[in-house]
PDB file of C-alpha atoms in Angstrom:
ATOM      1  CA  MET A1498       0.000   0.000   0.000  1.00  0.00           C
ATOM      2  CA  SER A1499       1.357   3.393  -0.929  1.00  0.00           C
ATOM      3  CA  ALA A1500       1.654   6.188   1.578  1.00  0.00           C
ATOM      4  CA  TYR A1501       0.770   8.901  -0.912  1.00  0.00           C
ATOM      5  CA  GLN A1502      -2.523   9.740  -2.571  1.00  0.00           C
ATOM      6  CA  HIS A1503      -3.449  10.379  -6.177  1.00  0.00           C
ATOM      7  CA  LEU A1504      -4.755  13.813  -7.107  1.00  0.00           C
ATOM      8  CA  ASN A1505      -6.293  14.826 -10.410  1.00  0.00           C
ATOM      9  CA  VAL A1506      -6.004  18.267 -11.974  1.00  0.00           C
ATOM     10  CA  SER A1507      -9.563  19.242 -11.016  1.00  0.00           C
ATOM     11  CA  GLN A1508      -8.864  18.395  -7.382  1.00  0.00           C
ATOM     12  CA  LEU A1509      -5.644  20.413  -7.439  1.00  0.00           C
ATOM     13  CA  ILE A1510      -7.414  23.428  -8.928  1.00  0.00           C
ATOM     14  CA  GLN A1511     -10.183  23.114  -6.341  1.00  0.00           C
ATOM     15  CA  MET A1512      -7.635  22.996  -3.504  1.00  0.00           C
ATOM     16  CA  GLN A1513      -5.917  26.079  -4.915  1.00  0.00           C
ATOM     17  CA  ASP A1514      -9.242  27.914  -5.393  1.00  0.00           C
ATOM     18  CA  GLU A1515     -10.159  27.152  -1.780  1.00  0.00           C
ATOM     19  CA  GLY A1516      -6.920  28.778  -0.707  1.00  0.00           C
ATOM     20  CA  GLN A1517      -5.447  25.632   0.808  1.00  0.00           C
ATOM     21  CA  ALA A1518      -1.794  25.986   1.684  1.00  0.00           C
ATOM     22  CA  LEU A1519       0.020  23.650  -0.697  1.00  0.00           C
ATOM     23  CA  GLN A1520       3.595  22.891  -1.555  1.00  0.00           C
ATOM     24  CA  ILE A1521       3.990  21.889  -5.202  1.00  0.00           C
ATOM     25  CA  VAL A1522       7.216  20.327  -6.406  1.00  0.00           C
ATOM     26  CA  ASP A1523       7.929  19.719 -10.080  1.00  0.00           C
ATOM     27  CA  ILE A1524      10.478  16.972 -10.696  1.00  0.00           C
ATOM     28  CA  ARG A1525      10.811  17.545 -14.444  1.00  0.00           C
ATOM     29  CA  ASP A1526      14.163  18.661 -15.836  1.00  0.00           C
ATOM     30  CA  SER A1527      15.155  22.281 -15.270  1.00  0.00           C
ATOM     31  CA  ALA A1528      14.727  23.316 -18.917  1.00  0.00           C
ATOM     32  CA  SER A1529      11.158  21.992 -19.038  1.00  0.00           C
ATOM     33  CA  PHE A1530      10.389  23.692 -15.725  1.00  0.00           C
ATOM     34  CA  ALA A1531      11.852  26.971 -16.999  1.00  0.00           C
ATOM     35  CA  ALA A1532       9.729  26.763 -20.159  1.00  0.00           C
ATOM     36  CA  ALA A1533       6.462  26.282 -18.246  1.00  0.00           C
ATOM     37  CA  HIS A1534       5.322  25.155 -14.803  1.00  0.00           C
ATOM     38  CA  ILE A1535       2.451  25.359 -12.354  1.00  0.00           C
ATOM     39  CA  PRO A1536       2.519  28.768 -10.634  1.00  0.00           C
ATOM     40  CA  SER A1537       4.141  28.686  -7.174  1.00  0.00           C
ATOM     41  CA  SER A1538       5.748  25.306  -7.823  1.00  0.00           C
ATOM     42  CA  THR A1539       9.370  24.551  -7.025  1.00  0.00           C
ATOM     43  CA  ASN A1540      11.661  22.657  -9.375  1.00  0.00           C
ATOM     44  CA  LEU A1541      12.882  19.774  -7.231  1.00  0.00           C
ATOM     45  CA  THR A1542      16.106  18.184  -8.470  1.00  0.00           C
ATOM     46  CA  ASN A1543      18.777  15.941  -7.029  1.00  0.00           C
ATOM     47  CA  ASP A1544      20.823  19.099  -6.470  1.00  0.00           C
ATOM     48  CA  ASN A1545      18.306  20.795  -4.161  1.00  0.00           C
ATOM     49  CA  LEU A1546      16.472  17.785  -2.708  1.00  0.00           C
ATOM     50  CA  ALA A1547      18.239  17.677   0.667  1.00  0.00           C
ATOM     51  CA  THR A1548      17.865  21.431   1.160  1.00  0.00           C
ATOM     52  CA  TYR A1549      14.203  21.329   0.188  1.00  0.00           C
ATOM     53  CA  ILE A1550      13.460  18.510   2.645  1.00  0.00           C
ATOM     54  CA  SER A1551      15.272  20.279   5.475  1.00  0.00           C
ATOM     55  CA  GLU A1552      13.423  23.569   4.890  1.00  0.00           C
ATOM     56  CA  ALA A1553       9.928  22.386   3.903  1.00  0.00           C
ATOM     57  CA  ASP A1554       6.875  22.171   6.140  1.00  0.00           C
ATOM     58  CA  MET A1555       6.368  18.442   6.703  1.00  0.00           C
ATOM     59  CA  ASP A1556       2.768  19.007   7.832  1.00  0.00           C
ATOM     60  CA  GLN A1557       1.630  21.020   4.802  1.00  0.00           C
ATOM     61  CA  PRO A1558       0.205  19.035   1.854  1.00  0.00           C
ATOM     62  CA  LEU A1559       2.808  18.325  -0.824  1.00  0.00           C
ATOM     63  CA  VAL A1560       1.896  17.756  -4.489  1.00  0.00           C
ATOM     64  CA  VAL A1561       4.484  16.087  -6.723  1.00  0.00           C
ATOM     65  CA  VAL A1562       4.340  16.815 -10.462  1.00  0.00           C
ATOM     66  CA  CYS A1563       6.253  15.141 -13.299  1.00  0.00           C
ATOM     67  CA  TYR A1564       5.644  14.925 -17.044  1.00  0.00           C
ATOM     68  CA  HIS A1565       2.776  12.413 -17.166  1.00  0.00           C
ATOM     69  CA  GLY A1566       2.117  11.299 -13.585  1.00  0.00           C
ATOM     70  CA  ILE A1567       4.329   8.208 -13.549  1.00  0.00           C
ATOM     71  CA  SER A1568       7.660   9.297 -12.039  1.00  0.00           C
ATOM     72  CA  SER A1569       5.858  11.456  -9.499  1.00  0.00           C
ATOM     73  CA  GLN A1570       4.477   8.327  -7.841  1.00  0.00           C
ATOM     74  CA  ASN A1571       7.928   7.081  -6.847  1.00  0.00           C
ATOM     75  CA  ALA A1572       8.974  10.571  -5.799  1.00  0.00           C
ATOM     76  CA  ALA A1573       5.795  10.973  -3.730  1.00  0.00           C
ATOM     77  CA  GLN A1574       6.468   7.668  -1.974  1.00  0.00           C
ATOM     78  CA  TYR A1575      10.076   8.714  -1.274  1.00  0.00           C
ATOM     79  CA  LEU A1576       9.025  12.117   0.097  1.00  0.00           C
ATOM     80  CA  HIS A1577       6.463  10.468   2.357  1.00  0.00           C
ATOM     81  CA  GLU A1578       9.240   8.206   3.659  1.00  0.00           C
ATOM     82  CA  GLN A1579      11.281  11.353   4.391  1.00  0.00           C
ATOM     83  CA  GLY A1580       8.573  12.582   6.763  1.00  0.00           C
ATOM     84  CA  PHE A1581       5.980  14.481   4.742  1.00  0.00           C
ATOM     85  CA  ASP A1582       2.543  13.644   6.137  1.00  0.00           C
ATOM     86  CA  HIS A1583       0.223  14.462   3.226  1.00  0.00           C
ATOM     87  CA  VAL A1584       1.775  13.686  -0.159  1.00  0.00           C
ATOM     88  CA  PHE A1585      -0.039  13.612  -3.495  1.00  0.00           C
ATOM     89  CA  SER A1586       1.032  12.522  -6.974  1.00  0.00           C
ATOM     90  CA  LEU A1587      -0.639  14.563  -9.711  1.00  0.00           C
ATOM     91  CA  ASP A1588      -2.346  12.145 -12.110  1.00  0.00           C
ATOM     92  CA  GLY A1589      -1.441  12.975 -15.692  1.00  0.00           C
ATOM     93  CA  GLY A1590       1.379  15.227 -14.492  1.00  0.00           C
ATOM     94  CA  PHE A1591       2.165  18.607 -15.987  1.00  0.00           C
ATOM     95  CA  SER A1592       0.758  17.450 -19.345  1.00  0.00           C
ATOM     96  CA  ALA A1593      -2.713  17.069 -17.813  1.00  0.00           C
ATOM     97  CA  TRP A1594      -2.421  20.375 -15.955  1.00  0.00           C
ATOM     98  CA  GLN A1595      -1.356  22.169 -19.136  1.00  0.00           C
ATOM     99  CA  LEU A1596      -4.394  20.858 -21.048  1.00  0.00           C
ATOM    100  CA  VAL A1597      -6.634  22.688 -18.587  1.00  0.00           C
ATOM    101  CA  ASN A1598      -4.301  25.670 -18.143  1.00  0.00           C
ATOM    102  CA  PRO A1599      -2.643  26.383 -21.519  1.00  0.00           C
ATOM    103  CA  VAL A1600       0.502  28.469 -21.332  1.00  0.00           C
TER     104      VAL A1600
END
């Protein structure tokens, strides 16, 4: 059983519209993140992972975004194991988000 939950784009937008405090991390490569990303997200890479974990709020919901919602599942599981209480993997990833929110 996984320790993270799945979240679809509609649920993410609803959480944002309700003003819920969310941390959003985007694990895509830096060039893809620079080209387009979900507003207020952080590009999480191997280079800044340890710093991010040490500075993040472990109690605040954390949404993990990748390209298509596959890699984010492993990352979400890992981040839960590092102590984050409420971790979500965005189903469909940035591709699904971008369909609803064209850049």
